PDB file of C-alpha atoms in Angstrom:
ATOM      1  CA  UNK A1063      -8.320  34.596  51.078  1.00 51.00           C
ATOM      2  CA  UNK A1064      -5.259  34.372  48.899  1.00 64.00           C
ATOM      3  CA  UNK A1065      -5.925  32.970  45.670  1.00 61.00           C
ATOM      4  CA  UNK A1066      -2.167  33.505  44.451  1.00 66.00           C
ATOM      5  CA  UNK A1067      -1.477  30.566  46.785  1.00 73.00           C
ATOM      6  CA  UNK A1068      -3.574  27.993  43.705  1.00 73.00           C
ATOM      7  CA  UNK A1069      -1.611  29.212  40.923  1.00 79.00           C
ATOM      8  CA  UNK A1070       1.539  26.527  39.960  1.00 84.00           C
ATOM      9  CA  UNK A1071       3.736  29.257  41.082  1.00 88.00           C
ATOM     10  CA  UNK A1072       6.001  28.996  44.773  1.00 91.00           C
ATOM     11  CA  UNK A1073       8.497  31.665  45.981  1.00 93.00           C
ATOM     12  CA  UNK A1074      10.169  31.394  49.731  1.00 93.00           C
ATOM     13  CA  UNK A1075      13.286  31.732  51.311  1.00 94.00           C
ATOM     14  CA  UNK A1076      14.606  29.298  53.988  1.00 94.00           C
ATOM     15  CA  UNK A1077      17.347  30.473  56.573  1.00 94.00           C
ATOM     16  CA  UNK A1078      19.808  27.665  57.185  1.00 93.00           C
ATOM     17  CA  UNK A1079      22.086  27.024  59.728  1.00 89.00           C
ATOM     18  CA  UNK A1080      24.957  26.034  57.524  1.00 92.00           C
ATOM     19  CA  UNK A1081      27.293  28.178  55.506  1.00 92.00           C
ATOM     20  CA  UNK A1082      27.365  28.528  52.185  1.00 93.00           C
ATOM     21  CA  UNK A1083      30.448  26.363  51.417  1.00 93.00           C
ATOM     22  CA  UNK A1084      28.300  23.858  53.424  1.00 94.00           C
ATOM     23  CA  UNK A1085      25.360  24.752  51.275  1.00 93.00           C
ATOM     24  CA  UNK A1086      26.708  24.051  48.446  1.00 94.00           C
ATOM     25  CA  UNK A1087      28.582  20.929  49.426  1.00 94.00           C
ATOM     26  CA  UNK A1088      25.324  19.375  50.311  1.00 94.00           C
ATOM     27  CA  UNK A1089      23.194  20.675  47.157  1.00 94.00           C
ATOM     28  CA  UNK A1090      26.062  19.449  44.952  1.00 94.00           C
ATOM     29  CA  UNK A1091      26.050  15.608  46.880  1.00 94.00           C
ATOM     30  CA  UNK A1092      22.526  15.899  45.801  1.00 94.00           C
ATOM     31  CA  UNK A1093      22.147  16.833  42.584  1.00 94.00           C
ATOM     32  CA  UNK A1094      23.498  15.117  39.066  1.00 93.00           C
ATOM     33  CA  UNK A1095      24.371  16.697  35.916  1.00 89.00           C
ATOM     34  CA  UNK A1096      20.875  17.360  33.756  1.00 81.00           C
ATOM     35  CA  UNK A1097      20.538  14.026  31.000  1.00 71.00           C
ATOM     36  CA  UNK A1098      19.244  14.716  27.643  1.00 63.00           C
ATOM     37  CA  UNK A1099      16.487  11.991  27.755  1.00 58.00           C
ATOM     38  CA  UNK A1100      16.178   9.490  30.587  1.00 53.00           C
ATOM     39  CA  UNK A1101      17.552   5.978  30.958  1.00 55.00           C
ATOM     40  CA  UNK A1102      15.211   4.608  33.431  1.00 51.00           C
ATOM     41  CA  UNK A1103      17.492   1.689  33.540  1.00 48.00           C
ATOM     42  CA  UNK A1104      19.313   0.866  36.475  1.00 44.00           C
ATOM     43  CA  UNK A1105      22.563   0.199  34.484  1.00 41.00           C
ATOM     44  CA  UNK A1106      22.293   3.014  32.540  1.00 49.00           C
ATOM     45  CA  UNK A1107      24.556   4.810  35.264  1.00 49.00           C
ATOM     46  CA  UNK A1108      22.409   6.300  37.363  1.00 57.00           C
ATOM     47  CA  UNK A1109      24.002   8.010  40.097  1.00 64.00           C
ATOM     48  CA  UNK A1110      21.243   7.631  42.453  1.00 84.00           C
ATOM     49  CA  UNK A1111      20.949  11.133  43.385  1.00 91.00           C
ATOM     50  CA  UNK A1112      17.702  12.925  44.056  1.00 94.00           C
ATOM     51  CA  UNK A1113      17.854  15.681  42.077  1.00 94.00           C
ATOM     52  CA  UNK A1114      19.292  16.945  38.516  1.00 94.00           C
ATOM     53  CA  UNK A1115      19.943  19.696  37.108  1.00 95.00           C
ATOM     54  CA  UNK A1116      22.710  22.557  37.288  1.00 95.00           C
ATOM     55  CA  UNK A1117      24.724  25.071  40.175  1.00 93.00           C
ATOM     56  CA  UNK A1118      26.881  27.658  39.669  1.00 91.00           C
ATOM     57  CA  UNK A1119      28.574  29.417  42.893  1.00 88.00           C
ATOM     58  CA  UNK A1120      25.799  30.996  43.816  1.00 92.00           C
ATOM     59  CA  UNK A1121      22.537  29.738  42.433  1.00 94.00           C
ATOM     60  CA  UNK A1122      21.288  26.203  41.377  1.00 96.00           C
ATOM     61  CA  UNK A1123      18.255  25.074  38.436  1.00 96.00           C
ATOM     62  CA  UNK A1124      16.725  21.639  39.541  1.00 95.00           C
ATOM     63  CA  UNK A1125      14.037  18.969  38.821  1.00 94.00           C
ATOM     64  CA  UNK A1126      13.693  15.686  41.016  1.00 93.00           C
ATOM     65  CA  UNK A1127      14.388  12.452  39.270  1.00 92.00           C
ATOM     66  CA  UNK A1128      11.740  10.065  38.936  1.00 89.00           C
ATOM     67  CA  UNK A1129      10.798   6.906  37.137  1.00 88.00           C
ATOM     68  CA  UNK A1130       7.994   8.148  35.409  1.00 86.00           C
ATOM     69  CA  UNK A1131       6.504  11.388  33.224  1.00 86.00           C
ATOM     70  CA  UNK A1132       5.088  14.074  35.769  1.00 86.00           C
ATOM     71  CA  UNK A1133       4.159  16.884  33.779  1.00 88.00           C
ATOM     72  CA  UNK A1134       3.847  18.881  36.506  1.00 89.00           C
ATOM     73  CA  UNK A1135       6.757  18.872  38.074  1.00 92.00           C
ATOM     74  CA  UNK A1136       8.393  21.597  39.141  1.00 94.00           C
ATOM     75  CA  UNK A1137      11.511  23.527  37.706  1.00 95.00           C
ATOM     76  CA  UNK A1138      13.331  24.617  40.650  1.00 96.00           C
ATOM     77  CA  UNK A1139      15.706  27.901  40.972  1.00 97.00           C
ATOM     78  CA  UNK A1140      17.637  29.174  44.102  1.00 96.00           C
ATOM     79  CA  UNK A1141      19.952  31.679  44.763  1.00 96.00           C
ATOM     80  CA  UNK A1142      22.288  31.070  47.560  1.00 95.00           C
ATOM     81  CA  UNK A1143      23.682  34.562  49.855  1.00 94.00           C
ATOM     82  CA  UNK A1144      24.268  35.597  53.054  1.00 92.00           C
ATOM     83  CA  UNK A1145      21.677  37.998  54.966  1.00 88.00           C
ATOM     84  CA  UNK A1146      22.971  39.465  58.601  1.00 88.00           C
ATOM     85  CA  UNK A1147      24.939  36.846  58.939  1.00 86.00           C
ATOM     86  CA  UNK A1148      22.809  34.002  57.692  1.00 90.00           C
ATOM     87  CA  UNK A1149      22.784  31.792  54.899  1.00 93.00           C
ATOM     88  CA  UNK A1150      19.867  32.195  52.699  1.00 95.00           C
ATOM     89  CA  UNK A1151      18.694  30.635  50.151  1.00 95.00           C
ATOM     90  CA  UNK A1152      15.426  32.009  47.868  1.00 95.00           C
ATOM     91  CA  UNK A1153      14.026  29.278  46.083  1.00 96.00           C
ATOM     92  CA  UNK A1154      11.387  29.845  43.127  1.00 96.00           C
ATOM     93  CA  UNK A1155       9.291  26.875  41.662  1.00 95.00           C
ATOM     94  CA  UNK A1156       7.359  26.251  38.690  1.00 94.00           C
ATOM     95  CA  UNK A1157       5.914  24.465  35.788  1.00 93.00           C
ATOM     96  CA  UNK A1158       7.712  23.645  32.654  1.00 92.00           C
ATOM     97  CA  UNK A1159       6.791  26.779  30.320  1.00 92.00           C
ATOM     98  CA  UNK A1160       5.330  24.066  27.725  1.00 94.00           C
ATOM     99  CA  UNK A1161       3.209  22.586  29.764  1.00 92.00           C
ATOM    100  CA  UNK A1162       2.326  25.915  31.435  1.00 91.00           C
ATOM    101  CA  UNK A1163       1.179  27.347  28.086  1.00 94.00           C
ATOM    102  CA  UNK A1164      -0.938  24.578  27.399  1.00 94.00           C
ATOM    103  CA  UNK A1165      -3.098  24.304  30.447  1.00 93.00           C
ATOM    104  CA  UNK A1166      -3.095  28.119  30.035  1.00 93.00           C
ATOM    105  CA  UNK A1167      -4.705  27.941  26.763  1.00 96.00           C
ATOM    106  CA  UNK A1168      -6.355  24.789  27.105  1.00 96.00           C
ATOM    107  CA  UNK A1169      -8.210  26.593  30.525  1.00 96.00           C
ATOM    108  CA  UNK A1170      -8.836  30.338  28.225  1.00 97.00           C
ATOM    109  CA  UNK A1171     -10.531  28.368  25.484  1.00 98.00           C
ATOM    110  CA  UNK A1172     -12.776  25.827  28.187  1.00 98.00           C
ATOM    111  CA  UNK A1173     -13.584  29.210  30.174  1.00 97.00           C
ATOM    112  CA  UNK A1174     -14.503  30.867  27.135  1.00 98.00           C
ATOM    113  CA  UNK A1175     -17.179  28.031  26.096  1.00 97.00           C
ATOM    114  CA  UNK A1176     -18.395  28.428  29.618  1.00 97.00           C
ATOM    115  CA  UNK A1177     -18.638  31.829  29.348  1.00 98.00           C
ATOM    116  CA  UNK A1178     -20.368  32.012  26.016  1.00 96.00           C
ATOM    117  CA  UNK A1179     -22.934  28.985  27.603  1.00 94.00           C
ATOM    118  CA  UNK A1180     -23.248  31.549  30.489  1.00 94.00           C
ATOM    119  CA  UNK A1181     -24.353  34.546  28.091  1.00 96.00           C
ATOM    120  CA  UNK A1182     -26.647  32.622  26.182  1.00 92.00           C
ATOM    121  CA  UNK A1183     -27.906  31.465  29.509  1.00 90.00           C
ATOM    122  CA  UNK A1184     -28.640  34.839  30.618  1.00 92.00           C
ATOM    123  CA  UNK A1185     -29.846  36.023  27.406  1.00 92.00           C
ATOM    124  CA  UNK A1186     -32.797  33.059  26.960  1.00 91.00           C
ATOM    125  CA  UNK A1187     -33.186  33.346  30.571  1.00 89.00           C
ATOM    126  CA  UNK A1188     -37.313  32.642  30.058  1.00 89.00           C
ATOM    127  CA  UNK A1189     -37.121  29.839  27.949  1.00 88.00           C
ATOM    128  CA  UNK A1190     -34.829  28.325  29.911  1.00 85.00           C
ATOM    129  CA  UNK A1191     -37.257  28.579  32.643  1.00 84.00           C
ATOM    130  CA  UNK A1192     -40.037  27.184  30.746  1.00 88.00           C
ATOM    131  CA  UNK A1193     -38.623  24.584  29.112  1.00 86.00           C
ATOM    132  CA  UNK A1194     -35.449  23.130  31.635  1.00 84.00           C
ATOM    133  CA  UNK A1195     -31.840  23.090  30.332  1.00 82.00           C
ATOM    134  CA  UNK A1196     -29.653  19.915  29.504  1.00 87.00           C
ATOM    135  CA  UNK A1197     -27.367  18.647  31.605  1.00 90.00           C
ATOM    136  CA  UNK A1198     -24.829  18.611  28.869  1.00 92.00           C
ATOM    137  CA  UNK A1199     -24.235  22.145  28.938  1.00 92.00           C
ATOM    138  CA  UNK A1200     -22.798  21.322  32.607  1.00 94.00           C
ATOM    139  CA  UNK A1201     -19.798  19.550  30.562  1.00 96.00           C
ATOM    140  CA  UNK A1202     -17.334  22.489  30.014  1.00 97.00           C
ATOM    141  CA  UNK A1203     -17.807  23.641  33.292  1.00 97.00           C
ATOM    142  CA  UNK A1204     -16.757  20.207  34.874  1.00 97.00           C
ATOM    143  CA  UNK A1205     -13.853  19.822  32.713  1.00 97.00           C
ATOM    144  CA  UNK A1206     -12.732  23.743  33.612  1.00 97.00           C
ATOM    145  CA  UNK A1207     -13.014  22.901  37.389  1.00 96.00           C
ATOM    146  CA  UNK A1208     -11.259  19.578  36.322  1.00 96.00           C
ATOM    147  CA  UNK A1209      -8.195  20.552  34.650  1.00 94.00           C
ATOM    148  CA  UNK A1210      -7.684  23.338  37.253  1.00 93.00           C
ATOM    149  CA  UNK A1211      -7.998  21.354  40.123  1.00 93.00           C
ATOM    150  CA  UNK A1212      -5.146  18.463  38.313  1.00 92.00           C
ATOM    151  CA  UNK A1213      -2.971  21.969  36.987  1.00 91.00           C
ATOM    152  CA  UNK A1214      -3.516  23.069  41.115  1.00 91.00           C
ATOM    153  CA  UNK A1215      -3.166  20.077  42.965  1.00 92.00           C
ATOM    154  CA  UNK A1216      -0.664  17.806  40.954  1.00 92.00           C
ATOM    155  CA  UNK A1217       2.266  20.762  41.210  1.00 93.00           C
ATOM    156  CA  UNK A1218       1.710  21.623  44.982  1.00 92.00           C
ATOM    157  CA  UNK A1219       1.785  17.965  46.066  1.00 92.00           C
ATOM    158  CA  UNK A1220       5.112  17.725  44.040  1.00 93.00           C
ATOM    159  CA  UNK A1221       6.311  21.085  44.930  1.00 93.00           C
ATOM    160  CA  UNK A1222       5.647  20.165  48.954  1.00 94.00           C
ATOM    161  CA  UNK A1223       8.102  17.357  48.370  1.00 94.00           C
ATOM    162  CA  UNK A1224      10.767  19.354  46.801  1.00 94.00           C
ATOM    163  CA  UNK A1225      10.351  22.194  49.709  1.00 94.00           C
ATOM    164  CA  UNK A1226      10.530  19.308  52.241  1.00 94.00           C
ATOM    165  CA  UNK A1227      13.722  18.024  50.631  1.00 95.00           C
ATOM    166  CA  UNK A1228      14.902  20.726  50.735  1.00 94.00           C
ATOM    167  CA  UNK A1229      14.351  22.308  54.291  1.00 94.00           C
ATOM    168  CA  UNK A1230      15.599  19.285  55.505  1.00 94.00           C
ATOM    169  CA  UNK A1231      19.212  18.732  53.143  1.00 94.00           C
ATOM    170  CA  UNK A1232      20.029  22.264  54.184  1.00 92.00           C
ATOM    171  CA  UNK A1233      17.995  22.489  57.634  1.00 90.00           C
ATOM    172  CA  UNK A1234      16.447  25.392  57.261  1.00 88.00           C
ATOM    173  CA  UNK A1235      13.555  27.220  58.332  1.00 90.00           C
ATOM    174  CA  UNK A1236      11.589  29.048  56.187  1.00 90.00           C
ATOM    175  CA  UNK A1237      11.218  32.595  57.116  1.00 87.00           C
ATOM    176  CA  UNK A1238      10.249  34.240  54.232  1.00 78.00           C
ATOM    177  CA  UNK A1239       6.708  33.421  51.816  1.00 77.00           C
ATOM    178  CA  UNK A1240       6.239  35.126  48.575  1.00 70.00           C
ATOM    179  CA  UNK A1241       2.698  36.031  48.554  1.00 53.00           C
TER     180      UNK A1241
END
């Protein structure tokens, strides 16, 4: 089993058809200049497109536009070449590095309480056997499994819509997973 695949973390490469003029052409339709904060208002001139963000010749740094806060979704980079005669184009994904360092620390210092539970578990093993444990102590490790399932689940089901998008704007295949 290959627990890399939970972390908020993606890496693949798709093979396209297209070239890389064509590529570009169609990222670029796609994808508006990055805003400083958001306008959610529809006559704040919002160019409708998908995507913003940033591309140079050769590589692009995106987010999808949405109407609400998503703290999990993901930053996307790709780098745009030419392999035997192919366009491809390596795409990366991840969290913001904020939020990223929060659920990192917020997860070390919940483990850690489960851990030390755990210890002290261990260590009055026979009283705990005499005398039954409290259900509380079940707390930490519910909001653990809690915040790693949300951290988990939240950025693959937005990170499976950004791949989608994507495969199908540049129809590729992907032929290449980052393990």
């Amino acid at each position: 089993m290959n627990s890399l695949k939970y972390l908020p973390f993606e890496s693949y490469t798709l093979e396209a058809k297209l070239s890389i003029t064509e590529v570009r052409a169609r990222l670029e339709a796609n994808i508006e200049s990055r805003q400083g904060i958001r306008n959610n208002n529809r006559l704040s001139g919002n160019t409708g497109k998908p995507y913003e963000g940033k591309m140079t010749s050769d590589s692009f740094e995106i987010s999808r536009v949405i109407n609400y806060r998503n703290s999990f979704l993901p930053v996307i980079k790709g780098r745009i070449d030419t392999y035997l005669g192919k366009t491809r184009i390596t795409i990366k994904m991840r969290t913001v590095i904020f939020v990223m360092v929060f659920i990192f620390f917020w997860l070390g210092i919940v483990g850690l309480v489960c851990l030390g539970i755990l210890i002290m578990g261990i260590i009055q093993i026979r009283e705990l056997l005499q005398h039954g444990f409290s259900p509380v102590v079940l707390i930490p490790f519910g909001m653990f499994a809690l915040g790693s399932l949300l951290f988990t689940f939240a950025f693959k089901a937005e990170s499976k819509k950004a791949n989608s998008f994507l495969s199908d704007l540049l129809e590729g295949q992907e032929v290449e997973k980052a393990s």
